[in-house]
Amino acid sequence: MRRSIWLWAIALATMKLGSIAHLPIRAFPAVHDHLRYVITASNLLEVDVPYGELVLARQPGYPGFIAFSYLLGIPLRISQEFFYLAAGGFLAVAFYRWVRRPWLMLLFFSLYSFAPFSYHWNRQTLQEVLYLPLTAAMVASLLNLIKDAEKPRRFLRDSLVLGFILALFWNTRPEGIWIVPTLALIYGILGISRISKNWKTHPPVSPAPPLRTLTYSILFTLAPIVFFTSTFAFINYLQYGIYNTYDLKAPGLTAAYSSLRRVSPERHRPQIAIPKATREEIYAVSPSFRRLKDSLEIESDRGWRQVSCDMGICDDYAAGVFFWALRDAVEDEGYYQSAPETEAFYEQIAREIETACDRSLLRCQPQNIASFVPSLSWDILQPWLQSSLRLSYNLTTSSLTLKLDSGVEDIPFRQRYYSQITREPADFFQQRAFPLNRLKDQFVTAVSRLYQWLFPIVFGVAVVGYVLELLALSQPRLVPLWLSGVLLFCVATRVVLVAYIDVTSWSVEGGDRYLRPVLPLLWLLMSLGVFYLSCRWKRLKSSWFRR
C-alpha cells in the first residue's frame, strides 16, 4: 500500500511537469522586479560587472537560483516547477511521518501540486517563486525536527537541513524576520518540554531533546545562515567595496533614510512616511539632499509618482515607493559610480539632517532602530485589523486563480533579456498554437476547474474536523492540536505583516504576491482538519459497534 502511494505521488508530479512543459516563462519589462532578477542572474555569470544603482538592488538568493539552473542546462520554467514539486514532496513526506495515512499525504500533495495559481506562478521571474517552496521545505524541516526530538543524531541532522534552507530563505526576500517568531515558538516548546520532563512537573507537550542537544541544534541552524550570508557579503566587498548582500542593508542608505523619517513626525500619515512639506524643510538645511529636489519633486504622472498614484496615493509618494524614488534621484545626480562614493553621499545626507536636528533647526523624533520599518501608532490599529481580516479571507481563495498567458510576447525583448539565461527560445510562446499544446491547455483548465469545485468542500470538511477536535480536547490524539496551532500562528504572522505593509507603506491590493508563500501551510492545515475528522469518525463507528 505504501509503495503504491509513493508511485501515485511520483505519477502526479510527472503529470504536472508534463502539463506545464509547453508553457513559456511569463516575461515582463519591470526593470525593478521581474526583469531585474533576470539581469542580476546574468550578471552573476559575468566576470566584471560595473557598479550601478540596480546592481545590488535585490537579494542574491533568487538570481543565484536562476544562474544555477542555467549552469545545469535546465530551462528555468522546468527547474522552478521541479523545485516547487520537490519542496511539496518533502513537506508531504514530513506530514506523513505524523499522520501515517498514505491517502492523506496524497490529498495534501494534490492540493499543493495542482493549485490553479501554480500554472502561472512558477513561470514568473520573481523572488516569490522561490519563496513559496522554501517556506514549504522549511515547515517540513520543522516537522521533522519536532518528530525526531528524542533522537539526537536525526535531530541535529534536521537542524542542519533547516539551517541550509533558512540560509537561502533569508537571502531571497528582505522580510525574512517574519519566520523568527515561529522558530522561537518551536524551540521554546522543545525547551519547556525538556525542562518539565527533567523536573517531572507535568507531562511534556512534545518530544523533548536534551538541553545540550537543543543548544547544538540552534547552532547548527544558525551556522549556514551566517556562513552563506557572510559569503555573499564578502563577494560584494571584493567586487564593489561594500560588505552587504544587497544595498538595502548598506549603512549609508539606511542612515539617510532613517534620518529623513525622523523629521516632523506629526506630519506622518498612513502610507506616506516623508511627505512633501517635510522634504521642503530638509532641502532648506541639507545641501546634499537639496541636490535631489529636481528629481524628486515631479508631476504626479511621471516616474515613481505615477507608480504611487497607481497605488491610490496621487498627492505624494507612497512610503514603499519613496525608497526607490530616492535611489533614482541619487542616480540622476551621478552618485552611483562606485559603492564607496554612493555610501559617502548617503552618509553626508544623514550627517546634515542629524546636525539640523541637534541644533533644533528641524523637529525630530528619536532615531528609529529599524530604518525601513514604519512607525506604529494608534491611528493605524483599526485599518490594520480590517486589512488583516480582508487578507485572511483572500488567502483562502488565492490559490484558485488560473492564468495561462505568456506575459510579453515580444520576440526581440525576450531574445535580449530572457532567452539565454532561461534557456528558452525567444519564440517559444508561439508553440502554444500546436494541437498537442492546445490539448494540454484544455487539460490544465479542466483540472483547475475540478480543483476550484473541490477546494471549498475540502476546506469545509477541515473546519468541521477542527470543531469536533476542539470539542474533544481532553482525548488523546495521534497529532497534537498544538501543532496545528503553531502552523496557524505562522500563517497569522505573515498575514499580520502583510496587512501592516498594506496600511503603512503601499497598497498590496489582494495581497496574492505576498500571501502565497504561506499557502502550503494552509493546505497542511486543511489536510490536518480532514485527518482529525477521519479519526473522530473512526472512533464514532467503533463506539457504535461496541454497542
C-alpha positions as a printed Julia matrix, in Angstrom:
547×3 Matrix{Float64}:
   0.0    0.0     0.0
   2.75   2.45    0.97
   4.72   1.69   -2.18
   1.7    2.32   -4.39
   1.1    5.68   -2.71
   4.66   6.8    -3.48
   4.18   5.69   -7.07
   0.97   7.7    -7.21
   2.79  10.76   -5.85
   5.54  10.39   -8.46
   2.9    9.94  -11.16
   1.12  13.14  -10.06
   4.37  15.1   -10.1
   5.27  13.76  -13.53
   1.81  14.64  -14.83
   2.17  18.2   -13.52
   5.6   18.6   -15.12
   4.28  17.27  -18.42
   1.27  19.56  -18.37
   3.37  22.73  -17.94
   6.29  21.84  -20.22
   4.8   23.81  -23.13
   4.03  26.94  -21.08
   6.62  29.73  -21.52
   8.22  31.97  -18.93
   5.97  35.0   -18.26
   8.27  37.8   -19.4
   7.7   41.37  -18.19
   9.77  44.57  -18.69
   9.58  45.55  -14.99
  13.08  46.99  -14.52
  12.98  46.83  -10.7
  11.15  43.49  -10.47
  10.75  40.65  -13.0
  13.45  41.87  -15.37
  15.81  42.88  -12.55
  16.18  39.28  -11.33
  16.94  38.06  -14.85
  19.57  40.77  -15.38
  21.1   40.13  -11.93
  21.31  36.41  -12.68
  23.08  37.19  -15.95
  25.46  39.5   -14.06
  26.37  36.66  -11.68
  27.76  34.75  -14.65
  29.87  37.71  -15.81
  33.43  38.26  -14.6
  33.36  42.03  -14.19
  30.06  43.92  -13.86
  30.42  47.66  -13.13
  28.62  49.08  -10.11
  25.33  50.88  -10.66
  22.07  51.8    -8.97
  20.4   48.43   -9.53
  23.38  46.06   -9.44
  22.81  45.26   -5.74
  19.16  46.29   -5.59
  17.91  42.76   -4.95
  18.97  39.93   -2.69
  21.13  37.21   -4.24
  19.0   34.12   -3.48
  16.66  34.04   -6.45
  19.12  35.38   -9.07
  21.53  32.72   -7.82
  18.85  30.07   -8.41
  18.33  31.31  -11.98
  22.08  31.22  -12.64
  22.37  27.73  -11.12
  19.53  26.49  -13.32
  21.35  27.92  -16.33
  24.61  26.19  -15.39
  22.74  22.89  -15.05
  21.37  23.35  -18.57
  17.73  23.18  -17.4
  15.07  25.59  -18.74
  14.06  27.92  -15.93
  10.34  27.13  -16.22
  11.16  23.42  -15.65
  13.62  23.96  -12.79
  11.19  26.26  -10.96
   8.34  23.78  -11.32
  10.59  20.89  -10.26
  11.79  22.8    -7.18
   8.17  23.63   -6.33
   7.14  19.96   -6.57
  10.24  18.71   -4.75
   9.55  21.03   -1.8
   5.92  19.9    -1.78
   7.05  16.26   -1.8
   9.44  16.95    1.1
   6.61  18.5     3.09
   4.24  15.64    2.18
   6.74  13.07    3.49
   7.23  15.05    6.72
   3.45  15.26    7.08
   3.13  11.51    6.53
   5.54  10.83    9.41
   2.96  12.43   11.7
  -0.37  11.17   10.34
   0.67   7.74    8.95
  -2.19   7.92    6.45
  -0.98   7.45    2.84
  -4.23   8.77    1.36
  -3.96  11.92    3.46
  -0.42  12.54    2.27
  -1.71  12.16   -1.28
  -4.53  14.63   -0.55
  -2.05  17.24    0.62
   0.28  16.67   -2.31
  -2.63  17.02   -4.73
  -3.74  20.29   -3.11
  -0.17  21.5    -3.36
   0.69  20.32   -6.88
  -2.44  21.19   -8.83
  -3.38  24.55   -7.3
  -4.55  26.58  -10.33
  -2.39  29.6    -9.48
   0.77  27.49   -9.75
   0.42  27.24  -13.53
   1.38  30.9   -13.86
   3.13  31.47  -10.52
   6.0   29.09  -11.28
   6.59  30.7   -14.68
   7.34  34.17  -13.31
  10.76  35.65  -12.69
  10.03  36.9    -9.19
  11.66  36.02   -5.88
   8.33  34.79   -4.5
   8.55  31.87   -6.94
  11.42  30.57   -4.81
  10.0   31.84   -1.52
   6.92  29.59   -1.55
   8.76  26.23   -1.94
  11.4   27.42    0.53
   8.62  28.08    3.05
   7.25  24.59    2.37
  10.69  23.0     2.81
  11.28  24.98    5.99
   7.99  23.8     7.51
   8.88  20.21    6.53
  12.2   20.56    8.34
  10.45  21.91   11.43
   8.0   18.98   11.42
  10.93  16.58   11.17
  12.77  18.47   13.89
   9.9   18.03   16.36
   9.31  14.42   15.33
  12.99  13.5    15.86
  13.44  15.48   19.06
  14.33  12.39   21.12
  16.75  11.0    18.51
  19.85  13.22   18.84
  21.57  12.35   15.56
  18.44  12.78   13.45
  17.54  15.9    15.42
  20.89  17.54   14.63
  20.67  16.42   11.0
  17.22  18.02   10.74
  18.67  21.17   12.32
  21.41  21.37    9.71
  18.95  20.83    6.86
  16.76  23.57    8.35
  19.8   25.85    8.52
  20.64  25.41    4.83
  17.03  26.08    3.84
  16.88  29.16    6.07
  20.15  30.44    4.57
  18.55  30.57    1.12
  15.24  31.76    2.6
  16.96  34.64    4.43
  18.7   35.79    1.24
  15.62  35.64   -1.01
  13.3   38.32    0.41
  14.1   41.19    2.8
  11.4   40.46    5.4
  12.67  37.04    6.49
  12.29  38.2    10.08
   8.62  37.14    9.95
   9.59  33.47   10.42
  11.62  34.14   13.59
   8.59  34.11   15.98
   7.6   30.65   14.7
  11.15  29.33   15.08
  11.33  30.8    18.59
   7.96  29.27   19.46
   9.02  25.78   18.33
  12.36  25.89   20.09
  10.6   27.32   23.14
   8.16  24.38   23.17
  11.04  21.91   22.87
  12.97  23.64   25.66
   9.98  23.83   28.01
   9.19  20.18   27.33
  12.73  19.18   28.31
  12.63  21.27   31.49
   9.23  19.88   32.51
  10.47  16.36   31.81
  13.58  16.91   33.95
  11.57  18.4    36.8
   8.7   15.91   36.29
   6.18  18.66   36.98
   3.74  17.52   34.27
   3.86  15.51   31.04
   5.79  17.32   28.26
   3.66  18.71   25.43
   6.14  17.48   22.81
   9.16  15.18   22.44
  11.97  16.66   24.46
  15.65  16.67   23.35
  18.42  17.06   25.95
  19.26  20.7    26.58
  22.79  20.23   25.22
  21.41  18.74   22.01
  18.92  21.62   21.79
  21.79  24.12   22.08
  23.73  22.36   19.33
  20.58  22.36   17.23
  20.29  26.13   17.45
  23.95  26.49   16.45
  23.52  24.06   13.55
  20.54  26.08   12.36
  22.27  29.45   12.6
  25.66  28.43   11.18
  24.6   28.03    7.5
  22.7   31.34    7.62
  25.75  33.2     8.92
  28.13  31.4     6.55
  26.22  31.95    3.32
  25.13  35.49    4.14
  28.71  36.41    5.05
  29.98  34.77    1.87
  27.59  36.76   -0.31
  28.57  39.95    1.53
  32.31  39.23    1.2
  31.98  38.62   -2.55
  30.29  42.01   -2.91
  33.06  43.58   -0.81
  35.76  42.16   -3.08
  33.96  43.32   -6.21
  32.37  46.61   -5.15
  33.84  47.56   -1.79
  30.62  47.16    0.19
  30.17  44.35    2.75
  26.47  43.62    2.34
  24.35  41.12    0.43
  22.36  43.95   -1.16
  22.27  47.69   -0.7
  19.02  47.92    1.26
  21.23  46.97    4.22
  24.05  49.37    3.29
  24.88  51.57    6.34
  24.84  54.85    4.39
  21.46  54.27    2.76
  19.83  53.05    5.98
  21.28  56.01    7.91
  19.99  58.52    5.33
  16.51  57.01    5.19
  16.3   56.76    8.97
  17.3   60.42    9.32
  14.69  61.5     6.76
  11.99  59.66    8.69
  12.93  61.42   11.94
  11.83  64.83   10.71
   8.4   66.32   11.58
   6.77  63.08   12.75
   3.46  64.9    13.3
   3.04  65.06    9.52
   3.32  61.3     9.07
   0.17  59.64    7.85
  -0.63  56.11    6.75
   1.32  55.1     3.63
   3.26  58.41    3.48
   6.42  58.42    5.57
   8.22  61.53    4.22
   5.63  64.0     2.88
   6.46  66.92    0.59
   6.27  69.55    3.36
   8.86  67.61    5.34
  11.1   67.28    2.3
  10.92  71.05    1.77
  12.12  71.61    5.34
  15.02  69.22    4.81
  16.0   70.87    1.5
  16.48  74.1     3.43
  19.06  72.62    5.86
  20.72  69.83    3.86
  22.68  70.9     0.76
  23.23  67.27   -0.24
  19.54  66.4    -0.08
  18.69  69.65   -1.89
  20.58  68.34   -4.94
  17.88  65.7    -5.31
  14.98  68.16   -5.35
  14.54  68.42   -9.1
  14.44  64.63   -9.44
  12.07  64.11   -6.5
   9.59  66.96   -6.95
   7.97  65.9   -10.22
   4.44  65.77  -11.61
   2.11  63.0   -10.45
   2.05  61.4   -13.89
   5.82  60.81  -14.06
   8.2   58.2   -12.7
   7.61  56.91   -9.21
   4.88  59.49   -8.61
   2.88  57.7   -11.31
   3.56  54.35   -9.62
   2.4   55.82   -6.32
  -0.72  57.21   -7.97
  -1.48  53.77   -9.41
  -1.44  52.55   -5.81
  -4.04  55.14   -4.81
  -1.78  57.92   -3.48
  -1.56  60.73   -6.02
  -0.69  63.73   -3.83
   2.7   62.39   -2.73
   5.0   59.37   -2.67
   3.73  56.19   -1.01
   6.16  55.14    1.73
   7.18  51.95   -0.05
   7.76  53.87   -3.29
   9.81  56.76   -1.92
  12.75  54.46   -1.23
  13.06  53.72   -4.96
  12.47  57.36   -5.91
  15.28  58.4    -3.58
  17.68  55.92   -5.17
  16.75  57.05   -8.67
  17.3   60.68   -7.68
  20.77  59.84   -6.35
  21.5   58.02   -9.62
  20.35  61.08  -11.6
  22.92  63.16   -9.72
  25.68  60.71  -10.69
  26.43  59.25   -7.27
  26.12  55.59   -8.25
  29.52  55.35   -9.92
  31.01  53.31   -7.07
  29.7   51.83   -3.83
  32.02  53.86   -1.53
  31.03  57.1    -3.31
  27.34  56.24   -3.03
  27.7   55.39    0.64
  29.58  58.62    1.3
  26.8   60.68   -0.29
  24.06  58.98    1.74
  26.11  59.37    4.92
  26.55  63.08    4.16
  22.75  63.48    3.91
  22.37  61.68    7.24
  25.0   63.89    8.94
  23.44  67.12    7.67
  19.98  66.12    8.89
  21.31  64.93   12.27
  23.17  68.22   12.71
  19.98  70.16   11.92
  18.07  68.03   14.43
  20.69  68.62   17.13
  20.55  72.39   16.51
  16.72  72.34   16.61
  16.53  73.57   13.03
  14.18  70.64   12.41
  11.57  68.99   14.64
  12.84  65.43   15.0
  11.8   62.31   16.83
  14.32  59.86   18.38
  16.27  57.68   15.97
  14.43  54.56   14.82
  16.41  51.34   15.19
  14.75  49.7    12.18
  15.23  52.27    9.41
  12.72  50.91    6.92
  10.04  49.73    9.36
   7.11  52.2     9.53
   6.31  53.57   12.97
   3.43  52.01   14.87
   0.66  54.36   16.02
  -2.83  54.03   17.44
  -4.28  55.56   14.29
  -3.48  52.52   12.18
  -4.76  49.82   14.55
  -8.3   49.73   13.17
  -7.3   49.73    9.46
  -4.56  47.22   10.32
  -7.13  44.86   11.83
  -9.5   45.38    8.9
  -6.71  44.68    6.44
  -5.71  41.54    8.37
  -9.25  40.19    8.16
  -9.56  41.03    4.46
  -6.23  39.43    3.63
  -7.06  36.35    5.72
 -10.13  35.79    3.57
  -8.18  36.47    0.38
  -5.63  33.85    1.4
  -8.29  31.13    1.36
  -9.09  31.86   -2.3
  -5.64  32.93   -3.51
  -4.75  29.53   -4.94
  -7.82  29.29   -7.19
  -6.86  31.77   -9.92
  -5.8   30.27  -13.25
  -3.76  32.25  -15.79
  -2.24  30.7   -18.9
  -0.89  33.85  -20.54
   2.69  34.18  -21.73
   3.45  37.67  -20.48
   5.05  39.98  -23.04
   5.07  38.25  -26.43
   7.85  40.41  -27.85
  10.5   38.25  -29.52
  13.29  40.91  -29.61
  12.7   41.7   -25.92
  12.76  38.04  -24.95
  15.83  37.46  -27.13
  17.73  40.3   -25.47
  16.97  39.55  -21.82
  15.28  36.2   -21.27
  16.25  33.7   -23.93
  19.8   32.83  -22.92
  19.6   32.88  -19.12
  16.27  31.0   -19.0
  17.34  28.55  -21.75
  14.05  29.16  -23.54
  13.85  30.17  -27.22
  12.55  33.71  -27.68
   9.7   32.44  -29.89
   8.83  29.52  -27.6
   5.45  31.05  -26.74
   4.39  30.53  -30.36
   4.39  26.78  -29.78
   1.22  27.25  -27.73
  -0.63  27.07  -31.06
   0.38  23.43  -31.7
  -2.58  21.0   -31.45
  -0.96  18.91  -28.68
  -0.23  22.01  -26.62
  -3.81  23.22  -27.04
  -4.94  19.88  -25.64
  -2.6   20.42  -22.7
  -4.19  23.83  -22.08
  -7.61  22.21  -22.08
  -6.38  19.55  -19.65
  -4.94  22.19  -17.31
  -8.2   24.15  -17.45
 -10.26  21.03  -16.69
  -8.03  20.05  -13.74
  -8.17  23.59  -12.38
 -11.95  23.73  -12.58
 -12.17  20.44  -10.7
  -9.78  21.85   -8.09
 -11.86  25.05   -7.79
 -15.0   22.96   -7.27
 -13.5   20.58   -4.69
 -11.46  23.13   -2.72
 -14.34  24.67   -0.72
 -15.65  21.17    0.07
 -12.3   20.06    1.49
 -11.99  23.38    3.33
 -15.44  22.91    4.9
 -14.68  19.32    5.9
 -11.45  20.51    7.53
 -13.31  23.17    9.53
 -15.76  20.53   10.81
 -12.79  18.36   11.77
 -11.24  21.15   13.84
 -14.56  21.93   15.56
 -15.01  18.28   16.59
 -11.38  18.08   17.69
 -11.76  21.14   19.89
 -14.89  19.67   21.47
 -12.91  16.51   22.3
  -9.93  18.44   23.64
  -9.21  16.07   26.56
  -8.99  12.92   24.43
  -5.6   11.61   23.22
  -4.73  12.16   19.56
  -2.07  10.98   17.11
  -1.21  14.54   16.02
  -1.32  17.08   18.87
  -3.63  20.02   18.34
  -0.88  22.44   19.36
   0.96  21.55   16.15
  -1.94  22.97   14.14
  -1.78  25.98   16.43
   1.89  26.53   15.53
   1.1   26.32   11.81
  -1.8   28.75   12.24
   0.45  31.09   14.2
   2.96  31.08   11.34
   0.22  31.91    8.81
  -1.17  34.66   11.06
   2.3   36.2    11.46
   2.65  36.52    7.7
  -0.87  37.9     7.25
  -0.4   40.5    10.0
   2.93  41.58    8.49
   1.45  41.99    5.0
  -1.51  43.88    6.48
   0.94  46.21    8.27
   2.69  46.91    4.98
  -0.72  47.48    3.38
  -1.73  50.24    5.8
   1.67  51.89    6.32
   3.73  51.57    3.12
   1.74  50.76   -0.01
  -1.47  49.06   -1.01
  -0.94  45.33   -1.51
  -4.44  45.08   -3.05
  -5.47  41.43   -2.81
  -2.11  40.51   -1.3
  -1.64  37.44   -3.51
   2.02  38.05   -4.23
   2.91  38.41   -0.55
   0.49  35.88    0.97
   1.02  32.93   -1.36
   4.29  31.81    0.26
   2.21  30.52    3.21
  -0.28  28.61    1.07
   1.5   25.29    1.83
   0.67  25.86    5.49
  -2.99  26.49    4.64
  -3.13  23.23    2.66
  -1.39  21.44    5.52
  -3.94  22.8     8.0
  -6.76  21.68    5.71
  -5.29  18.18    5.48
  -4.9   18.03    9.26
  -8.55  19.08    9.66
  -9.61  16.21    7.37
  -7.36  13.91    9.4
  -8.99  14.97   12.68
 -12.44  14.36   11.21
 -11.46  10.9     9.95
 -10.12  10.0    13.41
 -13.33  11.13   15.1
 -15.4    9.23   12.57
 -13.46   6.02   13.23
 -13.91   6.41   16.97
 -17.61   7.07   16.49
 -18.01   3.93   14.36
 -16.09   1.79   16.85
 -18.3    3.03   19.69
 -21.39   2.09   17.67
 -20.04  -1.41   17.07
 -19.35  -1.89   20.78
 -22.98  -1.12   21.5
